[in-house]
Amino acid sequence: MADEDVVGDREPLLTQEGLRSRISLVFLKFIGAFLLASALFYLLIDNLDADSLSSEEQDALSIMRPLMKESSVQEHLLDKVCDLSIGEWVPNSAGPAYTNKTCNRIPQHNNCLKNGRPDRGYLYWRWKPRFCDLPPFDPVTFMHAMGNKSWAFIGDSIYQNHVHSLLCQLSQVEAPHVIYQDLSFNIIWHFPSYNIKIYEIWSPLLIQYETIHNDVDFSKIMIRLHLDILDSSWTRFYNLYDYVVIEWQQVVLTSQALYMRKKQSHWLPLLTWSPMHYEDGELPNERVRTVPYHPFDGDNKKNVENDCNHWCLPGPIDTVNDMLMKMVMNGDAHDPDSAIL
C-alpha cells in the first residue's frame, strides 16, 4: 500500500505521516479519558449524599473544599501579579545595606545613628509580601539594567527621604556626582560609569500655586491652589525622564484658596490620607509629646521636633527600593495591582 512498507512477515511499518496520525489519536483519547474521569470525580464529590458519609468525613470535606479553592486562588495570584502592599514586617538579621559610616549622602535630620538614637531594633526588619518573595535591593543589577536611563522623583521632603535612601544603596557601587543644583531644591545626580541620572524635583503640591502675602500682617499668607493645572516645574521636562516617581502628602496650609475651571468633572480631591499625627492631631486621645527627651539628647535641645513623617536612614524606607526594583525588573509596574505602595 502507499503508506505501508512490508518487511518479511512482520507487521507493516507506518510512515511518518501515519505514525503522527496514530500518536495524535492516542493522545486525544488519553486527554478525553482524563477529562471524563475528572468530571466524574467532581460530580461524585459534589453530590455525595450526606447519609453515605460519617459526620467526621463531612466535616473534613467541608474544610477541604474552601482550602482547595483558596490554594488555587493564591497560586493564580502568584502566577499573575503580586500586590506588594499586602504583607507584614518580619525580622531581618542581615541588617541594613549601609550605615552613616558607609554613606555620606544622609541629611543631618535623617541621620539618626549619628544624632544619638539609642535603639537599633528598627534596623533589623524587612517587608515580606504575602503572595510572593521580595528580594533585597541589588544595586549592581539595578545599575546594569538602568544604564543610560533617567529617574525623576517629584514631590516634597518625603520624596527626598526616598531619594537619599536610593542614593545610599547605589553609592555602594559608584559615588554619584551632582551636575546641577539650584535654590529651589532641584538636584540632578549622575552616575558616570552607567550614565544614570536621578532628578530631584521640588514640587510640594504637584499643582500650580501662588503665595499671596498680607501687607498688613506678614505672618498671614494665602496660598492660591489651581487644582486643574499641574506644576510646570516638572511637567515641562517630562520627556527627559524614563521613570517617574511621584510623592505627595497632606500639606498643612493655614489659609488657602482653591481654584478650578468651570465645567470640570471632578470638583473635590479624594481624601485618602490618614489623620494628622502632629500635636493636637485628628485622632482622639492622641497628644504626642516631645519631652522628656533624655537620655540620649544630652540636654542640648530645649525644643525637640516630633517628626512622624520622615524616616531614619538607614531605616524602613529602604524597603521601598526593594519594591521599586521588583516592579521595574519583573515588569510588574505595568500591572496596577502591583503598583500599590
PDB file of N, CA and C in Angstrom, residues 274-329:
ATOM      1  N   SER A 274      -4.190  59.440  55.925  1.00  0.00           N
ATOM      2  CA  SER A 274      -4.590  59.138  57.296  1.00  0.00           C
ATOM      3  C   SER A 274      -4.721  60.423  58.099  1.00  0.00           C
ATOM      4  N   PRO A 275      -5.350  60.383  59.279  1.00  0.00           N
ATOM      5  CA  PRO A 275      -5.470  61.582  60.114  1.00  0.00           C
ATOM      6  C   PRO A 275      -4.107  62.138  60.492  1.00  0.00           C
ATOM      7  N   MET A 276      -4.095  63.413  60.828  1.00  0.00           N
ATOM      8  CA  MET A 276      -2.842  64.076  61.182  1.00  0.00           C
ATOM      9  C   MET A 276      -2.279  63.480  62.464  1.00  0.00           C
ATOM     10  N   HIS A 277      -0.952  63.427  62.511  1.00  0.00           N
ATOM     11  CA  HIS A 277      -0.287  62.826  63.660  1.00  0.00           C
ATOM     12  C   HIS A 277       0.564  63.836  64.430  1.00  0.00           C
ATOM     13  N   TYR A 278       0.373  65.108  64.166  1.00  0.00           N
ATOM     14  CA  TYR A 278       1.131  66.106  64.899  1.00  0.00           C
ATOM     15  C   TYR A 278       0.462  66.383  66.245  1.00  0.00           C
ATOM     16  N   GLU A 279       1.003  67.350  66.974  1.00  0.00           N
ATOM     17  CA  GLU A 279       0.385  67.757  68.229  1.00  0.00           C
ATOM     18  C   GLU A 279      -1.056  68.191  67.962  1.00  0.00           C
ATOM     19  N   ASP A 280      -1.953  67.758  68.837  1.00  0.00           N
ATOM     20  CA  ASP A 280      -3.374  68.081  68.699  1.00  0.00           C
ATOM     21  C   ASP A 280      -3.901  67.621  67.342  1.00  0.00           C
ATOM     22  N   GLY A 281      -3.555  66.395  66.969  1.00  0.00           N
ATOM     23  CA  GLY A 281      -3.980  65.852  65.685  1.00  0.00           C
ATOM     24  C   GLY A 281      -5.444  65.471  65.681  1.00  0.00           C
ATOM     25  N   GLU A 282      -5.850  64.797  64.619  1.00  0.00           N
ATOM     26  CA  GLU A 282      -7.255  64.468  64.441  1.00  0.00           C
ATOM     27  C   GLU A 282      -7.662  63.187  65.157  1.00  0.00           C
ATOM     28  N   LEU A 283      -6.686  62.377  65.575  1.00  0.00           N
ATOM     29  CA  LEU A 283      -7.024  61.145  66.269  1.00  0.00           C
ATOM     30  C   LEU A 283      -7.448  61.448  67.700  1.00  0.00           C
ATOM     31  N   PRO A 284      -8.499  60.812  68.195  1.00  0.00           N
ATOM     32  CA  PRO A 284      -8.955  61.091  69.561  1.00  0.00           C
ATOM     33  C   PRO A 284      -7.956  60.590  70.598  1.00  0.00           C
ATOM     34  N   ASN A 285      -7.835  61.329  71.683  1.00  0.00           N
ATOM     35  CA  ASN A 285      -6.991  60.947  72.821  1.00  0.00           C
ATOM     36  C   ASN A 285      -5.527  60.747  72.427  1.00  0.00           C
ATOM     37  N   GLU A 286      -5.094  61.424  71.392  1.00  0.00           N
ATOM     38  CA  GLU A 286      -3.692  61.300  70.995  1.00  0.00           C
ATOM     39  C   GLU A 286      -3.037  62.674  71.057  1.00  0.00           C
ATOM     40  N   ARG A 287      -2.116  62.814  71.974  1.00  0.00           N
ATOM     41  CA  ARG A 287      -1.356  64.053  72.098  1.00  0.00           C
ATOM     42  C   ARG A 287       0.109  63.659  72.259  1.00  0.00           C
ATOM     43  N   VAL A 288       0.768  63.466  71.142  1.00  0.00           N
ATOM     44  CA  VAL A 288       2.162  63.043  71.186  1.00  0.00           C
ATOM     45  C   VAL A 288       3.016  64.158  71.765  1.00  0.00           C
ATOM     46  N   ARG A 289       4.014  63.765  72.547  1.00  0.00           N
ATOM     47  CA  ARG A 289       4.841  64.741  73.244  1.00  0.00           C
ATOM     48  C   ARG A 289       6.301  64.606  72.849  1.00  0.00           C
ATOM     49  N   THR A 290       7.022  65.687  72.967  1.00  0.00           N
ATOM     50  CA  THR A 290       8.447  65.688  72.632  1.00  0.00           C
ATOM     51  C   THR A 290       9.336  65.652  73.865  1.00  0.00           C
ATOM     52  N   VAL A 291       8.752  65.697  75.038  1.00  0.00           N
ATOM     53  CA  VAL A 291       9.546  65.653  76.266  1.00  0.00           C
ATOM     54  C   VAL A 291       8.963  64.581  77.167  1.00  0.00           C
ATOM     55  N   PRO A 292       9.772  63.931  78.018  1.00  0.00           N
ATOM     56  CA  PRO A 292      11.206  64.214  78.168  1.00  0.00           C
ATOM     57  C   PRO A 292      12.027  63.622  77.022  1.00  0.00           C
ATOM     58  N   TYR A 293      13.102  64.297  76.657  1.00  0.00           N
ATOM     59  CA  TYR A 293      13.926  63.863  75.541  1.00  0.00           C
ATOM     60  C   TYR A 293      15.241  63.273  76.010  1.00  0.00           C
ATOM     61  N   HIS A 294      15.386  63.033  77.311  1.00  0.00           N
ATOM     62  CA  HIS A 294      16.563  62.340  77.836  1.00  0.00           C
ATOM     63  C   HIS A 294      16.413  60.845  77.565  1.00  0.00           C
ATOM     64  N   PRO A 295      17.447  60.008  77.576  1.00  0.00           N
ATOM     65  CA  PRO A 295      18.799  60.394  77.982  1.00  0.00           C
ATOM     66  C   PRO A 295      19.718  60.746  76.816  1.00  0.00           C
ATOM     67  N   PHE A 296      19.334  60.390  75.561  1.00  0.00           N
ATOM     68  CA  PHE A 296      20.343  60.462  74.505  1.00  0.00           C
ATOM     69  C   PHE A 296      20.515  61.861  73.943  1.00  0.00           C
ATOM     70  N   ASP A 297      19.619  62.786  74.243  1.00  0.00           N
ATOM     71  CA  ASP A 297      19.771  64.120  73.690  1.00  0.00           C
ATOM     72  C   ASP A 297      20.852  64.917  74.405  1.00  0.00           C
ATOM     73  N   GLY A 298      21.148  64.566  75.634  1.00  0.00           N
ATOM     74  CA  GLY A 298      22.203  65.271  76.353  1.00  0.00           C
ATOM     75  C   GLY A 298      21.846  66.685  76.737  1.00  0.00           C
ATOM     76  N   ASP A 299      20.548  67.005  76.760  1.00  0.00           N
ATOM     77  CA  ASP A 299      20.086  68.330  77.164  1.00  0.00           C
ATOM     78  C   ASP A 299      20.592  69.427  76.232  1.00  0.00           C
ATOM     79  N   ASN A 300      20.887  69.045  74.971  1.00  0.00           N
ATOM     80  CA  ASN A 300      21.387  70.031  74.018  1.00  0.00           C
ATOM     81  C   ASN A 300      20.256  70.774  73.314  1.00  0.00           C
ATOM     82  N   LYS A 301      19.080  70.165  73.278  1.00  0.00           N
ATOM     83  CA  LYS A 301      17.957  70.794  72.595  1.00  0.00           C
ATOM     84  C   LYS A 301      16.808  71.002  73.578  1.00  0.00           C
ATOM     85  N   LYS A 302      16.419  72.243  73.703  1.00  0.00           N
ATOM     86  CA  LYS A 302      15.287  72.536  74.572  1.00  0.00           C
ATOM     87  C   LYS A 302      13.964  72.366  73.830  1.00  0.00           C
ATOM     88  N   ASN A 303      13.994  72.513  72.500  1.00  0.00           N
ATOM     89  CA  ASN A 303      12.797  72.360  71.687  1.00  0.00           C
ATOM     90  C   ASN A 303      13.049  71.265  70.657  1.00  0.00           C
ATOM     91  N   VAL A 304      12.515  70.092  70.915  1.00  0.00           N
ATOM     92  CA  VAL A 304      12.726  68.945  70.041  1.00  0.00           C
ATOM     93  C   VAL A 304      11.488  68.730  69.185  1.00  0.00           C
ATOM     94  N   GLU A 305      11.676  68.671  67.871  1.00  0.00           N
ATOM     95  CA  GLU A 305      10.553  68.425  66.979  1.00  0.00           C
ATOM     96  C   GLU A 305      10.134  66.964  67.050  1.00  0.00           C
ATOM     97  N   ASN A 306       8.837  66.744  66.939  1.00  0.00           N
ATOM     98  CA  ASN A 306       8.321  65.377  66.884  1.00  0.00           C
ATOM     99  C   ASN A 306       7.957  65.088  65.433  1.00  0.00           C
ATOM    100  N   ASP A 307       8.832  64.395  64.737  1.00  0.00           N
ATOM    101  CA  ASP A 307       8.681  64.153  63.304  1.00  0.00           C
ATOM    102  C   ASP A 307       8.075  62.773  63.088  1.00  0.00           C
ATOM    103  N   CYS A 308       6.813  62.737  62.679  1.00  0.00           N
ATOM    104  CA  CYS A 308       6.128  61.467  62.439  1.00  0.00           C
ATOM    105  C   CYS A 308       5.990  61.170  60.954  1.00  0.00           C
ATOM    106  N   ASN A 309       6.640  61.935  60.095  1.00  0.00           N
ATOM    107  CA  ASN A 309       6.507  61.753  58.655  1.00  0.00           C
ATOM    108  C   ASN A 309       7.748  61.165  58.009  1.00  0.00           C
ATOM    109  N   HIS A 310       8.911  61.613  58.430  1.00  0.00           N
ATOM    110  CA  HIS A 310      10.138  61.219  57.761  1.00  0.00           C
ATOM    111  C   HIS A 310      10.767  60.007  58.438  1.00  0.00           C
ATOM    112  N   TRP A 311      11.720  59.390  57.727  1.00  0.00           N
ATOM    113  CA  TRP A 311      12.316  58.140  58.172  1.00  0.00           C
ATOM    114  C   TRP A 311      13.793  58.318  58.476  1.00  0.00           C
ATOM    115  N   CYS A 312      14.250  57.529  59.451  1.00  0.00           N
ATOM    116  CA  CYS A 312      15.683  57.450  59.708  1.00  0.00           C
ATOM    117  C   CYS A 312      16.359  56.744  58.534  1.00  0.00           C
ATOM    118  N   LEU A 313      17.593  57.147  58.260  1.00  0.00           N
ATOM    119  CA  LEU A 313      18.416  56.486  57.246  1.00  0.00           C
ATOM    120  C   LEU A 313      19.697  55.981  57.896  1.00  0.00           C
ATOM    121  N   PRO A 314      19.943  54.656  57.773  1.00  0.00           N
ATOM    122  CA  PRO A 314      19.075  53.640  57.179  1.00  0.00           C
ATOM    123  C   PRO A 314      17.825  53.418  58.031  1.00  0.00           C
ATOM    124  N   GLY A 315      16.836  52.765  57.424  1.00  0.00           N
ATOM    125  CA  GLY A 315      15.592  52.540  58.137  1.00  0.00           C
ATOM    126  C   GLY A 315      14.576  51.835  57.264  1.00  0.00           C
ATOM    127  N   PRO A 316      13.330  51.762  57.726  1.00  0.00           N
ATOM    128  CA  PRO A 316      12.297  51.026  56.994  1.00  0.00           C
ATOM    129  C   PRO A 316      12.045  51.538  55.582  1.00  0.00           C
ATOM    130  N   ILE A 317      12.345  52.822  55.323  1.00  0.00           N
ATOM    131  CA  ILE A 317      12.082  53.342  53.982  1.00  0.00           C
ATOM    132  C   ILE A 317      12.961  52.675  52.934  1.00  0.00           C
ATOM    133  N   ASP A 318      14.046  52.029  53.356  1.00  0.00           N
ATOM    134  CA  ASP A 318      14.906  51.332  52.392  1.00  0.00           C
ATOM    135  C   ASP A 318      14.161  50.212  51.681  1.00  0.00           C
ATOM    136  N   THR A 319      13.126  49.680  52.318  1.00  0.00           N
ATOM    137  CA  THR A 319      12.386  48.581  51.692  1.00  0.00           C
ATOM    138  C   THR A 319      11.609  49.050  50.466  1.00  0.00           C
ATOM    139  N   VAL A 320      11.382  50.363  50.338  1.00  0.00           N
ATOM    140  CA  VAL A 320      10.723  50.883  49.139  1.00  0.00           C
ATOM    141  C   VAL A 320      11.581  50.612  47.910  1.00  0.00           C
ATOM    142  N   ASN A 321      12.903  50.639  48.075  1.00  0.00           N
ATOM    143  CA  ASN A 321      13.785  50.322  46.955  1.00  0.00           C
ATOM    144  C   ASN A 321      13.663  48.858  46.556  1.00  0.00           C
ATOM    145  N   ASP A 322      13.436  47.977  47.541  1.00  0.00           N
ATOM    146  CA  ASP A 322      13.194  46.568  47.212  1.00  0.00           C
ATOM    147  C   ASP A 322      11.959  46.448  46.321  1.00  0.00           C
ATOM    148  N   MET A 323      10.890  47.152  46.706  1.00  0.00           N
ATOM    149  CA  MET A 323       9.652  47.116  45.926  1.00  0.00           C
ATOM    150  C   MET A 323       9.860  47.718  44.543  1.00  0.00           C
ATOM    151  N   LEU A 324      10.570  48.840  44.515  1.00  0.00           N
ATOM    152  CA  LEU A 324      10.797  49.527  43.248  1.00  0.00           C
ATOM    153  C   LEU A 324      11.537  48.632  42.268  1.00  0.00           C
ATOM    154  N   MET A 325      12.547  47.950  42.758  1.00  0.00           N
ATOM    155  CA  MET A 325      13.339  47.087  41.878  1.00  0.00           C
ATOM    156  C   MET A 325      12.507  45.918  41.372  1.00  0.00           C
ATOM    157  N   LYS A 326      11.697  45.330  42.248  1.00  0.00           N
ATOM    158  CA  LYS A 326      10.877  44.195  41.820  1.00  0.00           C
ATOM    159  C   LYS A 326       9.878  44.620  40.760  1.00  0.00           C
ATOM    160  N   MET A 327       9.243  45.771  40.946  1.00  0.00           N
ATOM    161  CA  MET A 327       8.257  46.243  39.995  1.00  0.00           C
ATOM    162  C   MET A 327       8.876  46.529  38.635  1.00  0.00           C
ATOM    163  N   VAL A 328      10.057  47.131  38.631  1.00  0.00           N
ATOM    164  CA  VAL A 328      10.688  47.526  37.371  1.00  0.00           C
ATOM    165  C   VAL A 328      11.359  46.342  36.691  1.00  0.00           C
ATOM    166  N   MET A 329      12.118  45.568  37.455  1.00  0.00           N
ATOM    167  CA  MET A 329      12.878  44.467  36.866  1.00  0.00           C
ATOM    168  C   MET A 329      11.975  43.322  36.428  1.00  0.00           C
TER     169      MET A 329
END
